[in-house]
Each structure stands twice: as C-alpha cells, then as structure tokens.
Amino acid sequence: MRKLVIIPTYNERENIAAMIERVLSSDEGFELLVIDDGSPDGTAAIVRERQPQFPDRLHLIERSGKLGLGTAYLTGFEWGLARGYDAMCEMDCDFSHDPNDLPRLFAAVEAGADVAVGSRYACGVNVVNWPMSRLLISYFGSRYVRFVTGLPVRDTTAGFVCYARRALERIDFGRIGMKGYGFQIEMKYTAWRLGMRIEEVPIVFTERREGSSKMSGGIFREALFGVLGLRLRRIRGREARA
C-alpha cells in the first residue's frame, strides 16, 4: 500500500523540519507532500533543504498566496491520485496531530474503511491545552453539524483524516464548495451521502506549542452557514450520488 501524508503550510518554520523528520523516519514507509501557500517565513525553503535527505519521499508544491485549506488538500488529492497512491492522510503541521497515530489511521483504511477520522470525541473528549471556550465551541459545533445534517460522526470538524483512493475517486472535487475548516465537514458529509464507510479512530489532540493558529472569524462563519447549505442541498436533491 502506497501511503501519502499531505500537510498544508503557511508560516510553519518552527514546526516543519521536526514534522518532516517524525513522519519520514517512521518504519511505515510514508511519503510526505507539503503544500505551502507562499509562506513569507521561509517554510518552503526548509522543505527544499530537507529533500536531498529523503529522495523520492519528500515532495513540495508551492502556491502563490493563501488560497485556502480546502484547495490545498484538493490539490494534494489530485496530485496523489495522478501518482497512484492507495491512501492519503490529511494532517496539520503544528503537532496537534501526533505522527504516531498515522499508522492507526492508515490501518483502518487498509482494513476496509473508506474514510478514517482521527477523532477527538469518539471516546469522550480528548483535547489537551485548549481553553474551555474553544473546547466548547468545537464540541458543540460538531453536535450542531450532526443535528443539522444527520452525519453520524462525532468529530465532524476533525482535520486528521485518511482517505482510501477508492473514496477520493468517487468524490467530485468540483462540487466541494467550502475552502476553510468547513471543507472538513463537507468532505465527510459527501462521503457519507455517497454511502461510504467512515470509521472514527480515537486520538488525543494537543494544542500547538510553536507558531500561531490560523483560525479566524471568517473561517468559523463559513463552517456555520455552510452546514446549513449542505442541508438545503440535500433537501433540494442536488447532491451528486454514485
């Protein structure tokens, strides 16, 4: 099984070198694709410096400017599909997602899941170092998504997600409209509506120690109102079904 880890970056020079080392030093044979949105702090340059250390396993796509989390992942999926990877995993660069959990996500896909979600809420609440306000917004945000859409996933906004190739091949990327963190909801929702098997793999999420969060009010509003759009799309029967 060819396994690709996709990490979008913007100003992650404090984390990127350590993350490359952690992902590619694994015995699992992962490959890593970094998609950098023109980081002015030199994140992409650090990746290029490390590429000779990991020939044929460390890849880089550089984009001009901040084009959105969702478009970065879609770019990565298209890149991976064109090169024959069997499974692809989304992951943050700030170590809020533990690289040690990657084998469990890929194993869930290898065992038959179409989508494996690294879930903070599959077994209670497993979040470290978040202020209570942010934890409540995240937890009840996921409950809101489940209530509005019916999506049977406890961690609907999770960004640590592994997709089987067969799952990505069935999703029409041109119909994925949300570009920020709402993208994570829309991808899971689309997979579920297409009848795919989604499995939640419990993880512990730890708030970043280095760098700054990319969360903003605009991203939150997109997710909030975008979920209502998903519901309306379902009611109007405008979803693409397999």
JSON list of C-alpha atoms in Angstrom, two decimals:
[
{"chain": "A", "resi": 1, "resn": "MET", "atom": "CA", "xyz": [0.00, 0.00, 0.00]},
{"chain": "A", "resi": 2, "resn": "ARG", "atom": "CA", "xyz": [1.43, 3.39, -1.04]},
{"chain": "A", "resi": 3, "resn": "LYS", "atom": "CA", "xyz": [0.71, 5.91, 1.72]},
{"chain": "A", "resi": 4, "resn": "LEU", "atom": "CA", "xyz": [0.85, 9.67, 1.30]},
{"chain": "A", "resi": 5, "resn": "VAL", "atom": "CA", "xyz": [0.67, 12.22, 4.11]},
{"chain": "A", "resi": 6, "resn": "ILE", "atom": "CA", "xyz": [-0.47, 15.68, 2.97]},
{"chain": "A", "resi": 7, "resn": "ILE", "atom": "CA", "xyz": [0.39, 18.74, 5.08]},
{"chain": "A", "resi": 8, "resn": "PRO", "atom": "CA", "xyz": [-0.62, 22.28, 4.06]},
{"chain": "A", "resi": 9, "resn": "THR", "atom": "CA", "xyz": [1.61, 25.01, 5.47]},
{"chain": "A", "resi": 10, "resn": "TYR", "atom": "CA", "xyz": [1.62, 28.74, 5.99]},
{"chain": "A", "resi": 11, "resn": "ASN", "atom": "CA", "xyz": [4.34, 30.20, 8.23]},
{"chain": "A", "resi": 12, "resn": "GLU", "atom": "CA", "xyz": [5.32, 26.93, 9.92]},
{"chain": "A", "resi": 13, "resn": "ARG", "atom": "CA", "xyz": [9.12, 27.30, 10.03]},
{"chain": "A", "resi": 14, "resn": "GLU", "atom": "CA", "xyz": [9.10, 26.47, 13.77]},
{"chain": "A", "resi": 15, "resn": "ASN", "atom": "CA", "xyz": [7.50, 23.09, 13.11]},
{"chain": "A", "resi": 16, "resn": "ILE", "atom": "CA", "xyz": [8.17, 21.89, 9.58]},
{"chain": "A", "resi": 17, "resn": "ALA", "atom": "CA", "xyz": [11.67, 20.41, 9.98]},
{"chain": "A", "resi": 18, "resn": "ALA", "atom": "CA", "xyz": [10.69, 18.38, 13.06]},
{"chain": "A", "resi": 19, "resn": "MET", "atom": "CA", "xyz": [7.47, 17.24, 11.40]},
{"chain": "A", "resi": 20, "resn": "ILE", "atom": "CA", "xyz": [9.32, 16.04, 8.29]},
{"chain": "A", "resi": 21, "resn": "GLU", "atom": "CA", "xyz": [11.69, 14.05, 10.48]},
{"chain": "A", "resi": 22, "resn": "ARG", "atom": "CA", "xyz": [8.88, 12.48, 12.52]},
{"chain": "A", "resi": 23, "resn": "VAL", "atom": "CA", "xyz": [6.76, 11.45, 9.54]},
{"chain": "A", "resi": 24, "resn": "LEU", "atom": "CA", "xyz": [9.55, 10.15, 7.31]},
{"chain": "A", "resi": 25, "resn": "SER", "atom": "CA", "xyz": [11.57, 8.40, 10.00]},
{"chain": "A", "resi": 26, "resn": "SER", "atom": "CA", "xyz": [8.68, 6.00, 10.58]},
{"chain": "A", "resi": 27, "resn": "ASP", "atom": "CA", "xyz": [9.11, 2.36, 9.60]},
{"chain": "A", "resi": 28, "resn": "GLU", "atom": "CA", "xyz": [5.78, 2.56, 7.74]},
{"chain": "A", "resi": 29, "resn": "GLY", "atom": "CA", "xyz": [7.32, 3.92, 4.54]},
{"chain": "A", "resi": 30, "resn": "PHE", "atom": "CA", "xyz": [5.15, 7.03, 4.35]},
{"chain": "A", "resi": 31, "resn": "GLU", "atom": "CA", "xyz": [5.70, 9.69, 1.73]},
{"chain": "A", "resi": 32, "resn": "LEU", "atom": "CA", "xyz": [5.06, 13.33, 2.56]},
{"chain": "A", "resi": 33, "resn": "LEU", "atom": "CA", "xyz": [3.64, 16.10, 0.38]},
{"chain": "A", "resi": 34, "resn": "VAL", "atom": "CA", "xyz": [3.94, 19.63, 1.75]},
{"chain": "A", "resi": 35, "resn": "ILE", "atom": "CA", "xyz": [1.72, 22.25, 0.10]},
{"chain": "A", "resi": 36, "resn": "ASP", "atom": "CA", "xyz": [2.98, 25.69, 1.01]},
{"chain": "A", "resi": 37, "resn": "ASP", "atom": "CA", "xyz": [0.93, 28.82, 0.33]},
{"chain": "A", "resi": 38, "resn": "GLY", "atom": "CA", "xyz": [3.77, 31.27, -0.18]},
{"chain": "A", "resi": 39, "resn": "SER", "atom": "CA", "xyz": [4.90, 31.40, 3.45]},
{"chain": "A", "resi": 40, "resn": "PRO", "atom": "CA", "xyz": [6.93, 34.59, 3.94]},
{"chain": "A", "resi": 41, "resn": "ASP", "atom": "CA", "xyz": [8.83, 32.97, 6.82]},
{"chain": "A", "resi": 42, "resn": "GLY", "atom": "CA", "xyz": [10.67, 30.55, 4.51]},
{"chain": "A", "resi": 43, "resn": "THR", "atom": "CA", "xyz": [8.78, 27.35, 5.30]},
{"chain": "A", "resi": 44, "resn": "ALA", "atom": "CA", "xyz": [9.13, 26.09, 1.72]},
{"chain": "A", "resi": 45, "resn": "ALA", "atom": "CA", "xyz": [12.88, 26.75, 1.72]},
{"chain": "A", "resi": 46, "resn": "ILE", "atom": "CA", "xyz": [13.26, 24.49, 4.75]},
{"chain": "A", "resi": 47, "resn": "VAL", "atom": "CA", "xyz": [11.40, 21.73, 2.91]},
{"chain": "A", "resi": 48, "resn": "ARG", "atom": "CA", "xyz": [13.65, 22.10, -0.12]},
{"chain": "A", "resi": 49, "resn": "GLU", "atom": "CA", "xyz": [16.72, 21.86, 2.13]},
{"chain": "A", "resi": 50, "resn": "ARG", "atom": "CA", "xyz": [15.45, 18.53, 3.53]},
{"chain": "A", "resi": 51, "resn": "GLN", "atom": "CA", "xyz": [14.52, 16.95, 0.19]},
{"chain": "A", "resi": 52, "resn": "PRO", "atom": "CA", "xyz": [18.01, 15.50, -0.52]},
{"chain": "A", "resi": 53, "resn": "GLN", "atom": "CA", "xyz": [17.78, 13.70, 2.85]},
{"chain": "A", "resi": 54, "resn": "PHE", "atom": "CA", "xyz": [14.59, 11.95, 1.75]},
{"chain": "A", "resi": 55, "resn": "PRO", "atom": "CA", "xyz": [14.86, 11.47, -2.04]},
{"chain": "A", "resi": 56, "resn": "ASP", "atom": "CA", "xyz": [11.60, 10.32, -3.66]},
{"chain": "A", "resi": 57, "resn": "ARG", "atom": "CA", "xyz": [9.74, 10.56, -0.33]},
{"chain": "A", "resi": 58, "resn": "LEU", "atom": "CA", "xyz": [9.53, 14.29, 0.44]},
{"chain": "A", "resi": 59, "resn": "HIS", "atom": "CA", "xyz": [7.56, 16.33, -2.08]},
{"chain": "A", "resi": 60, "resn": "LEU", "atom": "CA", "xyz": [6.70, 20.03, -2.25]},
{"chain": "A", "resi": 61, "resn": "ILE", "atom": "CA", "xyz": [4.08, 22.09, -4.05]},
{"chain": "A", "resi": 62, "resn": "GLU", "atom": "CA", "xyz": [4.49, 25.86, -3.73]},
{"chain": "A", "resi": 63, "resn": "ARG", "atom": "CA", "xyz": [1.48, 28.08, -4.34]},
{"chain": "A", "resi": 64, "resn": "SER", "atom": "CA", "xyz": [1.39, 31.87, -4.59]},
{"chain": "A", "resi": 65, "resn": "GLY", "atom": "CA", "xyz": [-0.52, 33.25, -1.63]},
{"chain": "A", "resi": 66, "resn": "LYS", "atom": "CA", "xyz": [-3.07, 31.92, 0.84]},
{"chain": "A", "resi": 67, "resn": "LEU", "atom": "CA", "xyz": [-5.56, 30.02, -1.30]},
{"chain": "A", "resi": 68, "resn": "GLY", "atom": "CA", "xyz": [-7.37, 28.18, 1.48]},
{"chain": "A", "resi": 69, "resn": "LEU", "atom": "CA", "xyz": [-7.04, 24.94, 3.40]},
{"chain": "A", "resi": 70, "resn": "GLY", "atom": "CA", "xyz": [-9.61, 23.14, 1.28]},
{"chain": "A", "resi": 71, "resn": "THR", "atom": "CA", "xyz": [-8.00, 23.97, -2.05]},
{"chain": "A", "resi": 72, "resn": "ALA", "atom": "CA", "xyz": [-4.63, 22.86, -0.65]},
{"chain": "A", "resi": 73, "resn": "TYR", "atom": "CA", "xyz": [-5.97, 19.44, 0.24]},
{"chain": "A", "resi": 74, "resn": "LEU", "atom": "CA", "xyz": [-7.82, 19.08, -3.07]},
{"chain": "A", "resi": 75, "resn": "THR", "atom": "CA", "xyz": [-4.58, 19.93, -4.87]},
{"chain": "A", "resi": 76, "resn": "GLY", "atom": "CA", "xyz": [-2.84, 17.25, -2.80]},
{"chain": "A", "resi": 77, "resn": "PHE", "atom": "CA", "xyz": [-5.53, 14.66, -3.51]},
{"chain": "A", "resi": 78, "resn": "GLU", "atom": "CA", "xyz": [-5.34, 15.29, -7.26]},
{"chain": "A", "resi": 79, "resn": "TRP", "atom": "CA", "xyz": [-1.54, 15.08, -7.11]},
{"chain": "A", "resi": 80, "resn": "GLY", "atom": "CA", "xyz": [-1.70, 11.80, -5.21]},
{"chain": "A", "resi": 81, "resn": "LEU", "atom": "CA", "xyz": [-4.37, 10.24, -7.41]},
{"chain": "A", "resi": 82, "resn": "ALA", "atom": "CA", "xyz": [-2.33, 11.05, -10.51]},
{"chain": "A", "resi": 83, "resn": "ARG", "atom": "CA", "xyz": [0.67, 9.24, -8.98]},
{"chain": "A", "resi": 84, "resn": "GLY", "atom": "CA", "xyz": [-1.08, 6.08, -7.86]},
{"chain": "A", "resi": 85, "resn": "TYR", "atom": "CA", "xyz": [-1.17, 6.35, -4.05]},
{"chain": "A", "resi": 86, "resn": "ASP", "atom": "CA", "xyz": [-3.56, 3.92, -2.36]},
{"chain": "A", "resi": 87, "resn": "ALA", "atom": "CA", "xyz": [-4.39, 6.08, 0.68]},
{"chain": "A", "resi": 88, "resn": "MET", "atom": "CA", "xyz": [-3.84, 9.71, 1.62]},
{"chain": "A", "resi": 89, "resn": "CYS", "atom": "CA", "xyz": [-3.93, 11.30, 5.05]},
{"chain": "A", "resi": 90, "resn": "GLU", "atom": "CA", "xyz": [-4.57, 14.95, 5.90]},
{"chain": "A", "resi": 91, "resn": "MET", "atom": "CA", "xyz": [-2.54, 16.30, 8.80]},
{"chain": "A", "resi": 92, "resn": "ASP", "atom": "CA", "xyz": [-1.69, 19.61, 10.49]},
{"chain": "A", "resi": 93, "resn": "CYS", "atom": "CA", "xyz": [1.92, 20.75, 10.73]},
{"chain": "A", "resi": 94, "resn": "ASP", "atom": "CA", "xyz": [1.78, 22.03, 14.31]},
{"chain": "A", "resi": 95, "resn": "PHE", "atom": "CA", "xyz": [1.90, 18.65, 16.13]},
{"chain": "A", "resi": 96, "resn": "SER", "atom": "CA", "xyz": [-1.68, 18.97, 17.32]},
{"chain": "A", "resi": 97, "resn": "HIS", "atom": "CA", "xyz": [-1.96, 15.71, 15.37]},
{"chain": "A", "resi": 98, "resn": "ASP", "atom": "CA", "xyz": [0.51, 13.14, 16.64]},
{"chain": "A", "resi": 99, "resn": "PRO", "atom": "CA", "xyz": [2.51, 11.46, 13.84]},
{"chain": "A", "resi": 100, "resn": "ASN", "atom": "CA", "xyz": [2.48, 8.29, 15.97]},
{"chain": "A", "resi": 101, "resn": "ASP", "atom": "CA", "xyz": [-1.25, 7.99, 15.17]},
{"chain": "A", "resi": 102, "resn": "LEU", "atom": "CA", "xyz": [-0.70, 7.82, 11.41]},
{"chain": "A", "resi": 103, "resn": "PRO", "atom": "CA", "xyz": [-0.25, 4.02, 11.30]},
{"chain": "A", "resi": 104, "resn": "ARG", "atom": "CA", "xyz": [-3.64, 3.51, 13.02]},
{"chain": "A", "resi": 105, "resn": "LEU", "atom": "CA", "xyz": [-5.44, 5.73, 10.51]},
{"chain": "A", "resi": 106, "resn": "PHE", "atom": "CA", "xyz": [-3.86, 4.02, 7.52]},
{"chain": "A", "resi": 107, "resn": "ALA", "atom": "CA", "xyz": [-4.53, 0.61, 9.12]},
{"chain": "A", "resi": 108, "resn": "ALA", "atom": "CA", "xyz": [-8.25, 1.45, 9.41]},
{"chain": "A", "resi": 109, "resn": "VAL", "atom": "CA", "xyz": [-8.36, 2.19, 5.67]},
{"chain": "A", "resi": 110, "resn": "GLU", "atom": "CA", "xyz": [-6.37, -0.93, 4.88]},
{"chain": "A", "resi": 111, "resn": "ALA", "atom": "CA", "xyz": [-8.89, -2.93, 6.92]},
{"chain": "A", "resi": 112, "resn": "GLY", "atom": "CA", "xyz": [-11.81, -1.66, 4.84]},
{"chain": "A", "resi": 113, "resn": "ALA", "atom": "CA", "xyz": [-12.81, 1.85, 5.92]},
{"chain": "A", "resi": 114, "resn": "ASP", "atom": "CA", "xyz": [-13.27, 4.32, 3.08]},
{"chain": "A", "resi": 115, "resn": "VAL", "atom": "CA", "xyz": [-12.57, 7.23, 5.44]},
{"chain": "A", "resi": 116, "resn": "ALA", "atom": "CA", "xyz": [-10.75, 7.04, 8.79]},
{"chain": "A", "resi": 117, "resn": "VAL", "atom": "CA", "xyz": [-11.24, 10.06, 11.06]},
{"chain": "A", "resi": 118, "resn": "GLY", "atom": "CA", "xyz": [-8.74, 10.84, 13.81]},
{"chain": "A", "resi": 119, "resn": "SER", "atom": "CA", "xyz": [-11.43, 11.67, 16.34]},
{"chain": "A", "resi": 120, "resn": "ARG", "atom": "CA", "xyz": [-11.14, 13.86, 19.44]},
{"chain": "A", "resi": 121, "resn": "TYR", "atom": "CA", "xyz": [-14.63, 12.90, 20.57]},
{"chain": "A", "resi": 122, "resn": "ALA", "atom": "CA", "xyz": [-15.00, 9.21, 19.74]},
{"chain": "A", "resi": 123, "resn": "CYS", "atom": "CA", "xyz": [-14.30, 8.26, 23.36]},
{"chain": "A", "resi": 124, "resn": "GLY", "atom": "CA", "xyz": [-15.30, 11.24, 25.47]},
{"chain": "A", "resi": 125, "resn": "VAL", "atom": "CA", "xyz": [-13.27, 14.42, 25.00]},
{"chain": "A", "resi": 126, "resn": "ASN", "atom": "CA", "xyz": [-9.54, 14.02, 24.28]},
{"chain": "A", "resi": 127, "resn": "VAL", "atom": "CA", "xyz": [-8.16, 17.54, 23.89]},
{"chain": "A", "resi": 128, "resn": "VAL", "atom": "CA", "xyz": [-5.10, 18.92, 25.71]},
{"chain": "A", "resi": 129, "resn": "ASN", "atom": "CA", "xyz": [-4.29, 22.59, 26.45]},
{"chain": "A", "resi": 130, "resn": "TRP", "atom": "CA", "xyz": [-7.34, 24.19, 24.87]},
{"chain": "A", "resi": 131, "resn": "PRO", "atom": "CA", "xyz": [-9.16, 26.97, 26.73]},
{"chain": "A", "resi": 132, "resn": "MET", "atom": "CA", "xyz": [-12.63, 25.91, 27.79]},
{"chain": "A", "resi": 133, "resn": "SER", "atom": "CA", "xyz": [-14.26, 28.41, 25.42]},
{"chain": "A", "resi": 134, "resn": "ARG", "atom": "CA", "xyz": [-12.59, 26.90, 22.35]},
{"chain": "A", "resi": 135, "resn": "LEU", "atom": "CA", "xyz": [-13.30, 23.36, 23.51]},
{"chain": "A", "resi": 136, "resn": "LEU", "atom": "CA", "xyz": [-16.99, 24.12, 23.94]},
{"chain": "A", "resi": 137, "resn": "ILE", "atom": "CA", "xyz": [-17.18, 25.77, 20.51]},
{"chain": "A", "resi": 138, "resn": "SER", "atom": "CA", "xyz": [-15.52, 22.73, 18.89]},
{"chain": "A", "resi": 139, "resn": "TYR", "atom": "CA", "xyz": [-17.51, 20.08, 20.78]},
{"chain": "A", "resi": 140, "resn": "PHE", "atom": "CA", "xyz": [-20.92, 21.69, 20.39]},
{"chain": "A", "resi": 141, "resn": "GLY", "atom": "CA", "xyz": [-20.03, 22.71, 16.84]},
{"chain": "A", "resi": 142, "resn": "SER", "atom": "CA", "xyz": [-19.73, 19.03, 15.97]},
{"chain": "A", "resi": 143, "resn": "ARG", "atom": "CA", "xyz": [-23.05, 18.35, 17.68]},
{"chain": "A", "resi": 144, "resn": "TYR", "atom": "CA", "xyz": [-24.61, 21.16, 15.66]},
{"chain": "A", "resi": 145, "resn": "VAL", "atom": "CA", "xyz": [-23.31, 19.63, 12.42]},
{"chain": "A", "resi": 146, "resn": "ARG", "atom": "CA", "xyz": [-24.72, 16.22, 13.37]},
{"chain": "A", "resi": 147, "resn": "PHE", "atom": "CA", "xyz": [-28.09, 17.76, 14.25]},
{"chain": "A", "resi": 148, "resn": "VAL", "atom": "CA", "xyz": [-28.40, 19.76, 11.03]},
{"chain": "A", "resi": 149, "resn": "THR", "atom": "CA", "xyz": [-27.04, 17.20, 8.56]},
{"chain": "A", "resi": 150, "resn": "GLY", "atom": "CA", "xyz": [-27.54, 13.81, 10.20]},
{"chain": "A", "resi": 151, "resn": "LEU", "atom": "CA", "xyz": [-23.86, 12.99, 9.63]},
{"chain": "A", "resi": 152, "resn": "PRO", "atom": "CA", "xyz": [-23.11, 10.09, 12.04]},
{"chain": "A", "resi": 153, "resn": "VAL", "atom": "CA", "xyz": [-19.61, 11.26, 13.02]},
{"chain": "A", "resi": 154, "resn": "ARG", "atom": "CA", "xyz": [-18.77, 12.58, 16.48]},
{"chain": "A", "resi": 155, "resn": "ASP", "atom": "CA", "xyz": [-15.84, 14.74, 15.35]},
{"chain": "A", "resi": 156, "resn": "THR", "atom": "CA", "xyz": [-17.25, 16.32, 12.20]},
{"chain": "A", "resi": 157, "resn": "THR", "atom": "CA", "xyz": [-14.65, 19.10, 12.03]},
{"chain": "A", "resi": 158, "resn": "ALA", "atom": "CA", "xyz": [-11.61, 16.83, 12.50]},
{"chain": "A", "resi": 159, "resn": "GLY", "atom": "CA", "xyz": [-8.67, 17.65, 10.25]},
{"chain": "A", "resi": 160, "resn": "PHE", "atom": "CA", "xyz": [-6.72, 14.42, 10.82]},
{"chain": "A", "resi": 161, "resn": "VAL", "atom": "CA", "xyz": [-8.38, 12.21, 8.21]},
{"chain": "A", "resi": 162, "resn": "CYS", "atom": "CA", "xyz": [-7.27, 9.34, 6.00]},
{"chain": "A", "resi": 163, "resn": "TYR", "atom": "CA", "xyz": [-9.00, 8.61, 2.68]},
{"chain": "A", "resi": 164, "resn": "ALA", "atom": "CA", "xyz": [-8.81, 5.45, 0.64]},
{"chain": "A", "resi": 165, "resn": "ARG", "atom": "CA", "xyz": [-8.08, 6.03, -3.03]},
{"chain": "A", "resi": 166, "resn": "ARG", "atom": "CA", "xyz": [-11.45, 4.49, -3.93]},
{"chain": "A", "resi": 167, "resn": "ALA", "atom": "CA", "xyz": [-13.17, 7.13, -1.77]},
{"chain": "A", "resi": 168, "resn": "LEU", "atom": "CA", "xyz": [-11.41, 10.09, -3.37]},
{"chain": "A", "resi": 169, "resn": "GLU", "atom": "CA", "xyz": [-12.08, 8.74, -6.86]},
{"chain": "A", "resi": 170, "resn": "ARG", "atom": "CA", "xyz": [-15.85, 8.85, -6.15]},
{"chain": "A", "resi": 171, "resn": "ILE", "atom": "CA", "xyz": [-15.93, 12.43, -4.83]},
{"chain": "A", "resi": 172, "resn": "ASP", "atom": "CA", "xyz": [-16.46, 15.22, -7.37]},
{"chain": "A", "resi": 173, "resn": "PHE", "atom": "CA", "xyz": [-13.93, 17.78, -6.14]},
{"chain": "A", "resi": 174, "resn": "GLY", "atom": "CA", "xyz": [-15.58, 20.45, -8.28]},
{"chain": "A", "resi": 175, "resn": "ARG", "atom": "CA", "xyz": [-18.66, 20.27, -6.04]},
{"chain": "A", "resi": 176, "resn": "ILE", "atom": "CA", "xyz": [-16.75, 20.85, -2.80]},
{"chain": "A", "resi": 177, "resn": "GLY", "atom": "CA", "xyz": [-17.54, 24.48, -2.06]},
{"chain": "A", "resi": 178, "resn": "MET", "atom": "CA", "xyz": [-16.09, 25.28, 1.37]},
{"chain": "A", "resi": 179, "resn": "LYS", "atom": "CA", "xyz": [-12.45, 26.33, 1.43]},
{"chain": "A", "resi": 180, "resn": "GLY", "atom": "CA", "xyz": [-11.65, 26.80, 5.15]},
{"chain": "A", "resi": 181, "resn": "TYR", "atom": "CA", "xyz": [-12.28, 24.40, 8.02]},
{"chain": "A", "resi": 182, "resn": "GLY", "atom": "CA", "xyz": [-15.81, 23.84, 6.69]},
{"chain": "A", "resi": 183, "resn": "PHE", "atom": "CA", "xyz": [-14.07, 21.81, 3.99]},
{"chain": "A", "resi": 184, "resn": "GLN", "atom": "CA", "xyz": [-13.51, 19.07, 6.57]},
{"chain": "A", "resi": 185, "resn": "ILE", "atom": "CA", "xyz": [-17.24, 18.87, 7.28]},
{"chain": "A", "resi": 186, "resn": "GLU", "atom": "CA", "xyz": [-18.20, 18.89, 3.61]},
{"chain": "A", "resi": 187, "resn": "MET", "atom": "CA", "xyz": [-15.80, 16.10, 2.67]},
{"chain": "A", "resi": 188, "resn": "LYS", "atom": "CA", "xyz": [-17.09, 13.81, 5.43]},
{"chain": "A", "resi": 189, "resn": "TYR", "atom": "CA", "xyz": [-20.67, 14.68, 4.62]},
{"chain": "A", "resi": 190, "resn": "THR", "atom": "CA", "xyz": [-20.15, 13.97, 0.93]},
{"chain": "A", "resi": 191, "resn": "ALA", "atom": "CA", "xyz": [-18.51, 10.62, 1.66]},
{"chain": "A", "resi": 192, "resn": "TRP", "atom": "CA", "xyz": [-21.38, 9.63, 3.96]},
{"chain": "A", "resi": 193, "resn": "ARG", "atom": "CA", "xyz": [-24.05, 10.63, 1.43]},
{"chain": "A", "resi": 194, "resn": "LEU", "atom": "CA", "xyz": [-22.25, 8.52, -1.15]},
{"chain": "A", "resi": 195, "resn": "GLY", "atom": "CA", "xyz": [-22.65, 5.51, 1.16]},
{"chain": "A", "resi": 196, "resn": "MET", "atom": "CA", "xyz": [-19.02, 5.23, 2.18]},
{"chain": "A", "resi": 197, "resn": "ARG", "atom": "CA", "xyz": [-17.86, 3.57, 5.38]},
{"chain": "A", "resi": 198, "resn": "ILE", "atom": "CA", "xyz": [-16.49, 6.15, 7.84]},
{"chain": "A", "resi": 199, "resn": "GLU", "atom": "CA", "xyz": [-14.61, 4.93, 10.91]},
{"chain": "A", "resi": 200, "resn": "GLU", "atom": "CA", "xyz": [-13.57, 7.11, 13.84]},
{"chain": "A", "resi": 201, "resn": "VAL", "atom": "CA", "xyz": [-10.16, 6.30, 15.32]},
{"chain": "A", "resi": 202, "resn": "PRO", "atom": "CA", "xyz": [-9.70, 7.83, 18.81]},
{"chain": "A", "resi": 203, "resn": "ILE", "atom": "CA", "xyz": [-6.79, 10.26, 19.12]},
{"chain": "A", "resi": 204, "resn": "VAL", "atom": "CA", "xyz": [-5.55, 12.82, 21.64]},
{"chain": "A", "resi": 205, "resn": "PHE", "atom": "CA", "xyz": [-5.43, 16.34, 20.19]},
{"chain": "A", "resi": 206, "resn": "THR", "atom": "CA", "xyz": [-2.81, 18.68, 21.67]},
{"chain": "A", "resi": 207, "resn": "GLU", "atom": "CA", "xyz": [-2.81, 22.44, 21.11]},
{"chain": "A", "resi": 208, "resn": "ARG", "atom": "CA", "xyz": [0.18, 23.74, 19.13]},
{"chain": "A", "resi": 209, "resn": "ARG", "atom": "CA", "xyz": [3.27, 24.82, 21.07]},
{"chain": "A", "resi": 210, "resn": "GLU", "atom": "CA", "xyz": [5.02, 26.72, 18.28]},
{"chain": "A", "resi": 211, "resn": "GLY", "atom": "CA", "xyz": [3.68, 29.19, 15.73]},
{"chain": "A", "resi": 212, "resn": "SER", "atom": "CA", "xyz": [0.24, 30.76, 15.61]},
{"chain": "A", "resi": 213, "resn": "SER", "atom": "CA", "xyz": [-3.22, 29.38, 14.93]},
{"chain": "A", "resi": 214, "resn": "LYS", "atom": "CA", "xyz": [-4.79, 30.03, 11.52]},
{"chain": "A", "resi": 215, "resn": "MET", "atom": "CA", "xyz": [-8.37, 30.04, 12.89]},
{"chain": "A", "resi": 216, "resn": "SER", "atom": "CA", "xyz": [-10.38, 33.20, 12.19]},
{"chain": "A", "resi": 217, "resn": "GLY", "atom": "CA", "xyz": [-13.92, 34.52, 12.47]},
{"chain": "A", "resi": 218, "resn": "GLY", "atom": "CA", "xyz": [-14.41, 34.19, 8.72]},
{"chain": "A", "resi": 219, "resn": "ILE", "atom": "CA", "xyz": [-13.45, 30.52, 8.81]},
{"chain": "A", "resi": 220, "resn": "PHE", "atom": "CA", "xyz": [-15.90, 29.93, 11.65]},
{"chain": "A", "resi": 221, "resn": "ARG", "atom": "CA", "xyz": [-18.75, 31.71, 9.82]},
{"chain": "A", "resi": 222, "resn": "GLU", "atom": "CA", "xyz": [-18.10, 29.70, 6.65]},
{"chain": "A", "resi": 223, "resn": "ALA", "atom": "CA", "xyz": [-18.47, 26.46, 8.59]},
{"chain": "A", "resi": 224, "resn": "LEU", "atom": "CA", "xyz": [-21.56, 27.67, 10.46]},
{"chain": "A", "resi": 225, "resn": "PHE", "atom": "CA", "xyz": [-23.53, 28.77, 7.42]},
{"chain": "A", "resi": 226, "resn": "GLY", "atom": "CA", "xyz": [-22.01, 26.25, 5.05]},
{"chain": "A", "resi": 227, "resn": "VAL", "atom": "CA", "xyz": [-23.53, 23.44, 7.09]},
{"chain": "A", "resi": 228, "resn": "LEU", "atom": "CA", "xyz": [-26.98, 24.93, 6.51]},
{"chain": "A", "resi": 229, "resn": "GLY", "atom": "CA", "xyz": [-26.15, 24.95, 2.81]},
{"chain": "A", "resi": 230, "resn": "LEU", "atom": "CA", "xyz": [-25.37, 21.24, 2.92]},
{"chain": "A", "resi": 231, "resn": "ARG", "atom": "CA", "xyz": [-28.75, 20.58, 4.50]},
{"chain": "A", "resi": 232, "resn": "LEU", "atom": "CA", "xyz": [-30.56, 22.67, 1.90]},
{"chain": "A", "resi": 233, "resn": "ARG", "atom": "CA", "xyz": [-28.69, 20.92, -0.89]},
{"chain": "A", "resi": 234, "resn": "ARG", "atom": "CA", "xyz": [-29.86, 17.59, 0.48]},
{"chain": "A", "resi": 235, "resn": "ILE", "atom": "CA", "xyz": [-33.48, 18.77, 0.77]},
{"chain": "A", "resi": 236, "resn": "ARG", "atom": "CA", "xyz": [-33.45, 20.03, -2.80]},
{"chain": "A", "resi": 237, "resn": "GLY", "atom": "CA", "xyz": [-31.98, 16.77, -4.04]},
{"chain": "A", "resi": 238, "resn": "ARG", "atom": "CA", "xyz": [-28.99, 18.43, -5.67]},
{"chain": "A", "resi": 239, "resn": "GLU", "atom": "CA", "xyz": [-26.30, 16.13, -4.33]},
{"chain": "A", "resi": 240, "resn": "ALA", "atom": "CA", "xyz": [-24.22, 14.04, -6.68]},
{"chain": "A", "resi": 241, "resn": "ARG", "atom": "CA", "xyz": [-24.86, 10.40, -5.86]},
{"chain": "A", "resi": 242, "resn": "ALA", "atom": "CA", "xyz": [-22.84, 7.39, -7.03]}
]
